[in-house]
Amino acid sequence: MKTRLLLLGVIAIAASSLFAAGAQDGSRWWSYVEFLASDKLEGRNTGSEGHRKAAEFVAAKFERDGLKPAGTQGYIQPVKFNTKELDESDSSLVIERAGKEQKLELGEDAIIGTRVDPAPSVEAELYFVGYGLRVPDDHYDDFAGLDTKGKIAVYIGGAPSSMSSALAAHYQSGGQRWETLKSVGMIGAIGIPNPHHMDVPWARTALSRFQMTMQLAAPGMDETAGEQIAISWNPAHADELFEGSGHKFDDLVAIAESGKQLPRFALAAKLKAKTAVKRGSVESQNLAAIYPGTDPKLKDEYVVMSAHIDHLGIGKPINGDSIYNGAMDNASGVASILEVADHLKEANVKTKRSVLFVVVTGEEKGLLGSRYYSLNPTVPVKSIVADINTDMFLPLYPMKILTVYGLDESTVGDDARAVAQEMGIKAQPDPEPVRNVFIRSDQYSFVRQGIPSVMVDIGNEKGSPEAAIEKKWLTERYHAPSDDVNQPVDKQAAATFNLLIETLIERIANADAKPTWKANSFFRRYASN
């Protein structure tokens, strides 16, 4: 009971600081979103002038709040990238079957990815390998007994329902998948999205192929080095791959939806690929700032609040609009960082541990900014006790549910559940693990360094009107120019979300013990890092 009363008191204090700051309606948070997602910042593409202006804006707010600079150049940590763009005019894909060639239409049939550095020329047989997973922890192997040397893997995104979401997510990450394919002698992969779990329609996915891709320029950072080709295939045209195999794509999807292991079989086809890549380089910005703790010993430990500031920049127009503003993805999360920093300063909140605000670049390029920061932290990595990440938290309706990605992996999840409960909010784990959200945002970079981490979002119940609103948003606005400041937003929900995050950070920062991984968590193995 004492613990409960203490927590209620903490929440009351945090709430009073929010109300004192005039932020109970989310108006100041929204003003930050409006600037970061304005057309004049041109979508904040990694390495762009608009991104630099956004970084300068955040640094100025950190300075105004009296935060301690924690970059390598004031609040800034410069990050260098190598860039790649596919020259489609000199690139091609061909399927050869029984001596006959079928030329594919790039964008309509398939996309040649450039996050992997494609070989100029590839010619290889194809093998369907189910989900394309080898998971020793679960005694699961899609490659056992197969002759795959020199071949290209064809797989459907997902995993058997019997596999834990943590294992499934980890082994579907780009670097881990390539490590598996390389170990069985394969040279590349064709991934087919499960059409029942696509965030955006294929037509909009196809437009993304014109976006510049990037790799960290620092040595040893390319986790897919040696992979010769990576292709994403339009599921509506997937039967082009399975012709002559005795299998239909819809039948395979039905097996995947049932949660069972998929069959594996050679395809009666060979892929021929030709690629030409335009290369360059850019420099972008991570940012870091410290709200100092007060305890003589614990002040040298840090609770991180993170969010990514980059988005997609200027791209192919949709309905005449070519600026991909990224208001919810993720000006919203950066605005929450600024709001929490403001509140801590204005209310003169005392925390035993320090709070480290980390704003990263290159998330849309594959979590690259957070990957760089986690491997080149501006405070000792062992002093970081937790990361609370927010990415596209979607305040589209009143906040009644908190989705916590990583809820059951560490005591940070327990803290999030406790804070939510005391605010009358239900905490839930990932409601759709097949989407692999836990490895698709920046907390995963901290997880890989052994740091207990979660990502928190506003959630909903499956089948609810709120779930339908979120699905409609993903279909119409996710990674589209319509994710701008002209969309309807529930500012009060955002204010509640910001209060919850601030309270969670204070709870962890003031606890006697630092967060720990659960004994049964797959990610506990990274603690040895």
XYZ file of N, CA and C in Angstrom, residues 275-365:
273
model
N 22.117 -4.930 -62.195
C 21.907 -3.721 -61.403
C 22.974 -2.671 -61.693
N 22.554 -1.430 -61.618
C 23.469 -0.290 -61.681
C 23.109 0.636 -60.529
N 24.100 1.048 -59.773
C 23.858 1.807 -58.552
C 24.623 3.130 -58.589
N 23.912 4.219 -58.291
C 24.537 5.530 -58.134
C 24.952 5.693 -56.673
N 26.172 6.117 -56.428
C 26.698 6.175 -55.064
C 27.097 7.589 -54.678
N 27.042 7.863 -53.376
C 27.434 9.161 -52.861
C 27.666 9.084 -51.366
N 27.646 10.225 -50.708
C 27.848 10.259 -49.252
C 27.158 11.492 -48.680
N 26.730 11.381 -47.429
C 26.135 12.513 -46.718
C 26.551 12.430 -45.257
N 26.371 13.552 -44.556
C 26.549 13.574 -43.109
C 25.243 14.047 -42.489
N 24.839 13.393 -41.412
C 23.611 13.765 -40.721
C 23.899 13.938 -39.234
N 22.826 14.080 -38.426
C 23.016 14.445 -37.024
C 22.193 13.573 -36.079
N 22.860 12.941 -35.123
C 22.231 12.517 -33.877
C 22.332 13.683 -32.896
N 21.459 13.665 -31.879
C 21.553 14.660 -30.814
C 21.456 13.972 -29.459
N 22.136 14.526 -28.456
C 22.064 13.979 -27.098
C 22.188 15.107 -26.084
N 21.377 15.008 -25.023
C 21.383 16.031 -23.968
C 21.048 15.368 -22.642
N 21.607 15.912 -21.561
C 21.462 15.298 -20.229
C 20.715 16.249 -19.287
N 19.692 15.691 -18.635
C 19.072 16.341 -17.480
C 19.718 15.699 -16.260
N 20.610 16.408 -15.552
C 21.458 15.769 -14.538
C 20.675 15.249 -13.342
N 21.088 14.087 -12.867
C 20.540 13.543 -11.633
C 21.156 14.211 -10.420
N 20.601 13.902 -9.262
C 21.034 14.581 -8.037
C 21.722 13.665 -7.030
N 21.574 12.357 -7.198
C 22.187 11.434 -6.245
C 23.690 11.349 -6.503
N 24.517 11.475 -5.464
C 25.975 11.476 -5.671
C 26.491 10.257 -6.423
N 25.868 9.097 -6.224
C 26.318 7.882 -6.905
C 25.515 7.602 -8.170
N 24.191 7.712 -8.093
C 23.340 7.297 -9.205
C 23.289 8.318 -10.344
N 23.773 9.543 -10.124
C 23.700 10.549 -11.182
C 24.538 10.174 -12.403
N 25.477 9.258 -12.223
C 26.304 8.810 -13.341
C 25.693 7.624 -14.076
N 24.438 7.290 -13.737
C 23.662 6.321 -14.504
C 22.578 7.079 -15.264
N 22.122 6.508 -16.387
C 21.252 7.257 -17.286
C 20.038 6.446 -17.707
N 18.879 7.111 -17.641
C 17.660 6.588 -18.257
C 17.490 7.329 -19.580
N 17.481 6.592 -20.672
C 17.391 7.205 -21.999
C 15.930 7.323 -22.426
N 15.568 8.464 -22.964
C 14.344 8.621 -23.748
C 14.780 8.916 -25.173
N 14.321 8.093 -26.124
C 14.797 8.221 -27.496
C 13.651 8.362 -28.487
N 13.969 8.945 -29.623
C 13.033 9.074 -30.740
C 13.861 9.439 -31.973
N 13.343 9.092 -33.150
C 14.083 9.457 -34.370
C 13.488 10.710 -34.988
N 14.366 11.542 -35.525
C 13.964 12.838 -36.078
C 13.862 12.811 -37.593
N 14.448 11.838 -38.249
C 14.439 11.792 -39.707
C 13.111 11.262 -40.236
N 12.822 11.604 -41.490
C 11.727 10.968 -42.215
C 12.178 10.758 -43.667
N 11.293 10.842 -44.625
C 11.593 10.389 -45.986
C 11.924 11.512 -46.957
N 11.772 12.763 -46.526
C 12.162 13.864 -47.392
C 11.173 14.120 -48.509
N 11.702 14.419 -49.692
C 10.889 14.676 -50.879
C 10.916 13.429 -51.756
N 9.751 12.965 -52.164
C 9.669 11.746 -52.959
C 8.665 11.870 -54.082
N 8.286 10.733 -54.638
C 7.311 10.726 -55.710
C 5.976 11.272 -55.183
N 5.351 12.172 -55.923
C 4.121 12.792 -55.423
C 2.948 11.816 -55.348
N 2.124 12.007 -54.338
C 0.849 11.311 -54.195
C -0.221 12.389 -54.077
N -1.182 12.364 -54.972
C -2.220 13.402 -55.016
C -1.607 14.797 -55.104
N -0.516 14.888 -55.854
C 0.113 16.178 -56.107
C 1.045 16.687 -55.034
N 1.230 15.927 -53.952
C 2.076 16.357 -52.828
C 3.318 15.469 -52.788
N 4.495 16.080 -52.834
C 5.740 15.314 -52.865
C 6.551 15.421 -51.582
N 6.066 16.190 -50.572
C 6.801 16.322 -49.311
C 6.241 15.320 -48.303
N 7.083 14.407 -47.890
C 6.708 13.394 -46.906
C 7.050 13.952 -45.519
N 6.078 14.678 -44.935
C 6.354 15.506 -43.761
C 6.682 14.711 -42.506
N 6.104 13.529 -42.329
C 6.400 12.724 -41.146
C 5.954 13.372 -39.850
N 4.704 13.808 -39.780
C 4.209 14.440 -38.553
C 4.115 13.427 -37.414
N 3.413 12.331 -37.644
C 3.331 11.286 -36.625
C 4.577 10.418 -36.629
N 5.239 10.318 -37.775
C 6.421 9.467 -37.932
C 7.618 10.320 -38.349
N 8.398 10.949 -37.422
C 8.202 10.809 -36.008
C 8.430 12.162 -35.349
N 7.908 13.225 -36.008
C 7.936 14.523 -35.329
C 7.215 14.428 -33.992
N 6.213 13.557 -33.922
C 5.451 13.397 -32.678
C 6.333 12.931 -31.533
N 7.202 11.962 -31.792
C 8.072 11.434 -30.741
C 9.132 12.432 -30.304
N 9.705 13.158 -31.260
C 10.691 14.184 -30.913
C 10.021 15.300 -30.116
N 8.803 15.652 -30.505
C 8.055 16.668 -29.758
C 7.791 16.204 -28.327
N 7.565 14.915 -28.138
C 7.376 14.390 -26.785
C 8.651 14.520 -25.961
N 9.808 14.268 -26.578
C 11.078 14.477 -25.879
C 11.201 15.931 -25.429
N 10.916 16.854 -26.331
C 11.021 18.275 -25.980
C 10.031 18.641 -24.882
N 8.829 18.072 -24.946
C 7.818 18.362 -23.933
C 8.246 17.846 -22.561
N 8.755 16.619 -22.510
C 9.207 16.056 -21.237
C 10.387 16.862 -20.686
N 11.322 17.232 -21.544
C 12.457 18.048 -21.102
C 11.977 19.385 -20.538
N 11.001 19.999 -21.220
C 10.431 21.247 -20.722
C 9.853 21.064 -19.319
N 9.088 19.993 -19.117
C 8.405 19.773 -17.839
C 9.399 19.553 -16.699
N 10.423 18.749 -16.989
C 11.424 18.499 -15.949
C 12.073 19.799 -15.491
N 12.387 20.648 -16.459
C 13.036 21.918 -16.144
C 12.085 22.851 -15.404
N 10.875 23.025 -15.904
C 9.932 23.994 -15.343
C 9.506 23.632 -13.926
N 9.341 22.327 -13.671
C 8.905 21.889 -12.343
C 10.082 21.625 -11.419
N 11.308 21.811 -11.943
C 12.522 21.564 -11.156
C 12.487 20.170 -10.528
N 12.134 19.197 -11.376
C 12.031 17.811 -10.917
C 13.415 17.285 -10.533
N 13.500 16.611 -9.388
C 14.756 16.013 -8.938
C 14.700 14.506 -9.194
N 15.656 14.015 -9.941
C 15.763 12.569 -10.170
C 17.137 12.102 -9.704
N 17.160 10.924 -9.117
C 18.441 10.401 -8.640
C 19.388 10.115 -9.808
N 18.880 9.378 -10.790
C 19.681 9.124 -11.995
C 19.486 10.272 -12.973
N 20.399 10.393 -13.898
C 20.267 11.403 -14.948
C 19.360 10.874 -16.058
N 18.723 11.804 -16.755
C 17.909 11.463 -17.923
C 18.682 11.889 -19.167
N 18.861 10.958 -20.079
C 19.613 11.216 -21.308
C 18.632 11.204 -22.480
N 18.442 12.359 -23.086
C 17.572 12.460 -24.257
C 18.417 12.202 -25.510
N 18.030 11.211 -26.295
C 18.769 10.844 -27.502
C 17.820 10.931 -28.695
N 18.133 11.827 -29.615
C 17.349 12.014 -30.833
C 18.209 11.547 -31.998
N 17.741 10.528 -32.712
C 18.622 9.878 -33.685
C 18.157 10.108 -35.116
N 19.101 9.992 -36.017
C 18.859 10.089 -37.442
C 18.817 8.684 -38.051
N 18.469 8.622 -39.326
C 18.627 7.387 -40.093
C 17.777 6.210 -39.665
N 16.701 6.439 -38.902
C 15.835 5.308 -38.540
C 15.170 4.734 -39.777
N 14.729 5.619 -40.662
C 14.045 5.170 -41.867
C 14.987 4.455 -42.833
N 16.275 4.558 -42.600
C 17.255 3.879 -43.447
C 17.676 2.534 -42.862
